[in-house]
Amino acid sequence: MTPEIKIFADPIQVAREAAVEFVRLAEFAVQERGLCSVALAGGSTPKSLYSLLADDESLRQTIPWNKLHFFWGDERHVAPDDKDSNYRMAYEAMLSKVPVPSSNVHRIRGEEPDAQKAADAYEQELQSFYQLEPERLPRFDLVLLGMGPDGHTASLFPGTTALNETKRLVAATWVEKFKTYRITMTLPVLNNAANVIFLVCGAEKTEVLRTVLKEEGAAQYPAQLVRPFAGRLLWLLDESAAGESR
Ligand code: 6PG
């Protein structure tokens, strides 16, 4: 499917549109399948969305929280109470304020000293949750993603071996620029989602985003490799990231 691109004045408007999409997709998935599986993005941009879903009364009351299952597209190699933890960010902004059963929160065990073991354990959690046959892929109802100024998404960074993973669902990847391991879902999983929504804000991403959104040429950046096989791809941008100053 051709990617959809929607541009908004500022990050708050981006978050509000993302919240509308979230509610619509959650209601649809629960109506169709009795549950909704979401892979949350880390970083800072999605925090406004998570806070909105939890703090806005009309939104919070609409969402069938007990039917939602939350996963993470990636996690830093840190404990869940670490300031850099993607789990902690989502917990503080949203999960601590809404009636999601703890058994529906499937965090990546970033505290595991061996990042590969953390990746293996998360892969098993996905296989168990989706009751996957070998070689089968999980299909998330919604994958939320951000994009860094270098075109990375989740923890799929330029030049890393995780980009070439075609079999594993979850990879542990050394990120030289941060001198640390990350744990990340792989492209086959991201590209098997029913809906992928990128939230991208900020002028520091404009140049890379311009290339990423071009439909031509070989992919230069990891974010360009996210093309759902049979799913919807939606980019929610603020004017700064889109390079538009109205
Ligand atoms: C992470 C995210 C990462 C993030 C981008 C954009 O663990 O940091 O998964 O891929 O989405 O780095 O981050 P910002 O939203 O903070 O710009």
Short mmCIF file of N, CA, C and O in Angstrom, two decimals, residues 75-130:
data_model
loop_
_atom_site.label_atom_id
_atom_site.label_comp_id
_atom_site.label_asym_id
_atom_site.label_seq_id
_atom_site.Cartn_x
_atom_site.Cartn_y
_atom_site.Cartn_z
N GLU A 75 13.95 -1.75 23.00
CA GLU A 75 14.25 -1.34 24.38
C GLU A 75 15.74 -1.12 24.52
O GLU A 75 16.55 -1.74 23.81
N ARG A 76 16.06 -0.23 25.38
CA ARG A 76 17.48 -0.01 25.69
C ARG A 76 17.94 -1.13 26.61
O ARG A 76 17.14 -1.80 27.27
N HIS A 77 19.25 -1.33 26.69
CA HIS A 77 19.79 -2.40 27.53
C HIS A 77 19.96 -1.89 28.95
O HIS A 77 21.08 -1.76 29.45
N VAL A 78 18.82 -1.59 29.55
CA VAL A 78 18.80 -1.00 30.90
C VAL A 78 17.65 -1.60 31.70
O VAL A 78 16.76 -2.25 31.14
N ALA A 79 17.67 -1.34 33.01
CA ALA A 79 16.59 -1.82 33.88
C ALA A 79 15.30 -1.02 33.61
O ALA A 79 15.36 0.09 33.09
N PRO A 80 14.15 -1.60 33.99
CA PRO A 80 12.87 -0.94 33.70
C PRO A 80 12.66 0.37 34.45
O PRO A 80 11.80 1.15 34.07
N ASP A 81 13.47 0.61 35.49
CA ASP A 81 13.33 1.89 36.23
C ASP A 81 14.43 2.87 35.84
O ASP A 81 14.56 3.94 36.44
N ASP A 82 15.18 2.52 34.80
CA ASP A 82 16.23 3.43 34.33
C ASP A 82 15.62 4.62 33.58
O ASP A 82 14.59 4.46 32.90
N LYS A 83 16.24 5.78 33.68
CA LYS A 83 15.68 6.98 33.02
C LYS A 83 15.58 6.80 31.50
O LYS A 83 14.81 7.46 30.84
N ASP A 84 16.43 5.91 30.95
CA ASP A 84 16.44 5.69 29.49
C ASP A 84 15.49 4.58 29.04
O ASP A 84 15.41 4.29 27.84
N SER A 85 14.82 3.95 29.98
CA SER A 85 13.98 2.80 29.62
C SER A 85 12.74 3.23 28.84
O SER A 85 11.98 4.10 29.29
N ASN A 86 12.51 2.59 27.70
CA ASN A 86 11.29 2.86 26.93
C ASN A 86 10.06 2.35 27.68
O ASN A 86 8.97 2.94 27.59
N TYR A 87 10.26 1.26 28.42
CA TYR A 87 9.14 0.76 29.25
C TYR A 87 8.76 1.82 30.29
O TYR A 87 7.60 2.16 30.46
N ARG A 88 9.79 2.35 30.97
CA ARG A 88 9.50 3.33 32.03
C ARG A 88 8.76 4.54 31.46
O ARG A 88 7.80 5.03 32.05
N MET A 89 9.18 4.98 30.29
CA MET A 89 8.55 6.17 29.69
C MET A 89 7.07 5.91 29.45
O MET A 89 6.20 6.70 29.83
N ALA A 90 6.75 4.74 28.86
CA ALA A 90 5.35 4.42 28.56
C ALA A 90 4.57 4.14 29.84
O ALA A 90 3.39 4.48 29.95
N TYR A 91 5.24 3.54 30.82
CA TYR A 91 4.55 3.25 32.08
C TYR A 91 4.15 4.55 32.79
O TYR A 91 3.02 4.72 33.22
N GLU A 92 5.11 5.45 32.87
CA GLU A 92 4.84 6.72 33.59
C GLU A 92 3.82 7.58 32.84
O GLU A 92 2.96 8.21 33.45
N ALA A 93 3.91 7.58 31.50
CA ALA A 93 3.02 8.46 30.71
C ALA A 93 1.62 7.88 30.59
O ALA A 93 0.64 8.62 30.49
N MET A 94 1.53 6.54 30.57
CA MET A 94 0.22 5.95 30.25
C MET A 94 -0.13 4.74 31.12
O MET A 94 -1.13 4.75 31.82
N LEU A 95 0.69 3.71 31.09
CA LEU A 95 0.27 2.41 31.63
C LEU A 95 -0.02 2.45 33.13
O LEU A 95 -0.86 1.70 33.63
N SER A 96 0.61 3.36 33.83
CA SER A 96 0.37 3.47 35.28
C SER A 96 -0.97 4.15 35.58
O SER A 96 -1.42 4.17 36.72
N LYS A 97 -1.63 4.70 34.53
CA LYS A 97 -2.85 5.49 34.76
C LYS A 97 -4.11 4.84 34.17
O LYS A 97 -5.19 5.42 34.24
N VAL A 98 -3.93 3.69 33.52
CA VAL A 98 -5.08 3.09 32.83
C VAL A 98 -5.26 1.62 33.27
O VAL A 98 -4.29 0.99 33.72
N PRO A 99 -6.46 1.07 33.13
CA PRO A 99 -6.75 -0.29 33.65
C PRO A 99 -6.31 -1.40 32.70
O PRO A 99 -7.12 -2.22 32.27
N VAL A 100 -5.01 -1.41 32.37
CA VAL A 100 -4.48 -2.53 31.58
C VAL A 100 -4.00 -3.60 32.56
O VAL A 100 -3.18 -3.30 33.43
N PRO A 101 -4.48 -4.83 32.43
CA PRO A 101 -3.99 -5.89 33.33
C PRO A 101 -2.47 -6.06 33.17
O PRO A 101 -1.96 -5.97 32.04
N SER A 102 -1.77 -6.29 34.27
CA SER A 102 -0.30 -6.40 34.17
C SER A 102 0.11 -7.54 33.22
O SER A 102 1.14 -7.47 32.56
N SER A 103 -0.76 -8.54 33.12
CA SER A 103 -0.44 -9.67 32.21
C SER A 103 -0.53 -9.26 30.75
O SER A 103 -0.07 -10.00 29.86
N ASN A 104 -1.08 -8.08 30.50
CA ASN A 104 -1.18 -7.58 29.12
C ASN A 104 -0.01 -6.67 28.75
O ASN A 104 0.03 -6.10 27.66
N VAL A 105 0.89 -6.48 29.70
CA VAL A 105 2.06 -5.62 29.45
C VAL A 105 3.28 -6.52 29.27
O VAL A 105 3.71 -7.19 30.21
N HIS A 106 3.78 -6.55 28.06
CA HIS A 106 4.85 -7.49 27.69
C HIS A 106 6.13 -6.70 27.43
O HIS A 106 6.46 -6.36 26.29
N ARG A 107 6.84 -6.37 28.52
CA ARG A 107 8.03 -5.55 28.31
C ARG A 107 9.24 -6.41 27.96
O ARG A 107 9.29 -7.61 28.28
N ILE A 108 10.22 -5.79 27.33
CA ILE A 108 11.49 -6.43 27.01
C ILE A 108 12.36 -6.35 28.27
O ILE A 108 12.47 -5.28 28.88
N ARG A 109 12.96 -7.45 28.65
CA ARG A 109 13.72 -7.48 29.90
C ARG A 109 15.11 -6.87 29.66
O ARG A 109 16.10 -7.57 29.51
N GLY A 110 15.14 -5.57 29.63
CA GLY A 110 16.40 -4.86 29.35
C GLY A 110 17.42 -5.01 30.45
O GLY A 110 18.60 -4.70 30.25
N GLU A 111 16.96 -5.47 31.61
CA GLU A 111 17.88 -5.61 32.76
C GLU A 111 18.75 -6.86 32.65
O GLU A 111 19.72 -7.01 33.36
N GLU A 112 18.38 -7.74 31.73
CA GLU A 112 19.15 -8.99 31.53
C GLU A 112 20.57 -8.63 31.10
O GLU A 112 20.73 -7.95 30.08
N PRO A 113 21.61 -9.06 31.85
CA PRO A 113 22.99 -8.66 31.51
C PRO A 113 23.39 -9.05 30.08
O PRO A 113 24.13 -8.33 29.42
N ASP A 114 22.87 -10.19 29.64
CA ASP A 114 23.21 -10.65 28.28
C ASP A 114 22.09 -10.22 27.33
O ASP A 114 20.99 -10.79 27.36
N ALA A 115 22.36 -9.22 26.51
CA ALA A 115 21.31 -8.66 25.63
C ALA A 115 20.73 -9.71 24.70
O ALA A 115 19.54 -9.69 24.40
N GLN A 116 21.58 -10.66 24.28
CA GLN A 116 21.07 -11.70 23.38
C GLN A 116 20.03 -12.57 24.09
O GLN A 116 19.02 -12.97 23.51
N LYS A 117 20.27 -12.83 25.38
CA LYS A 117 19.29 -13.61 26.15
C LYS A 117 17.97 -12.84 26.26
O LYS A 117 16.89 -13.43 26.17
N ALA A 118 18.07 -11.53 26.42
CA ALA A 118 16.86 -10.71 26.50
C ALA A 118 16.10 -10.78 25.17
O ALA A 118 14.88 -10.89 25.14
N ALA A 119 16.84 -10.75 24.07
CA ALA A 119 16.21 -10.84 22.74
C ALA A 119 15.56 -12.21 22.55
O ALA A 119 14.43 -12.31 22.09
N ASP A 120 16.28 -13.24 22.96
CA ASP A 120 15.74 -14.61 22.82
C ASP A 120 14.46 -14.77 23.63
O ASP A 120 13.47 -15.33 23.16
N ALA A 121 14.49 -14.23 24.85
CA ALA A 121 13.32 -14.36 25.73
C ALA A 121 12.12 -13.62 25.14
O ALA A 121 10.99 -14.08 25.18
N TYR A 122 12.38 -12.45 24.54
CA TYR A 122 11.28 -11.67 23.96
C TYR A 122 10.73 -12.36 22.72
O TYR A 122 9.52 -12.36 22.48
N GLU A 123 11.62 -12.97 21.98
CA GLU A 123 11.17 -13.71 20.79
C GLU A 123 10.25 -14.85 21.23
O GLU A 123 9.18 -15.07 20.64
N GLN A 124 10.63 -15.52 22.32
CA GLN A 124 9.77 -16.60 22.83
C GLN A 124 8.43 -16.06 23.32
O GLN A 124 7.39 -16.69 23.15
N GLU A 125 8.47 -14.87 23.90
CA GLU A 125 7.21 -14.28 24.38
C GLU A 125 6.28 -13.99 23.21
O GLU A 125 5.08 -14.23 23.26
N LEU A 126 6.85 -13.49 22.12
CA LEU A 126 6.04 -13.24 20.91
C LEU A 126 5.50 -14.55 20.36
O LEU A 126 4.31 -14.66 20.03
N GLN A 127 6.35 -15.56 20.30
CA GLN A 127 5.91 -16.85 19.74
C GLN A 127 4.81 -17.46 20.59
O GLN A 127 3.84 -18.01 20.07
N SER A 128 4.92 -17.26 21.90
CA SER A 128 3.92 -17.82 22.79
C SER A 128 2.60 -17.04 22.71
O SER A 128 1.53 -17.62 22.55
N PHE A 129 2.72 -15.72 22.73
CA PHE A 129 1.50 -14.90 22.68
C PHE A 129 0.70 -15.15 21.41
O PHE A 129 -0.52 -15.30 21.42
N TYR A 130 1.45 -15.22 20.29
CA TYR A 130 0.77 -15.39 18.99
C TYR A 130 0.59 -16.86 18.63
O TYR A 130 0.09 -17.18 17.54
#
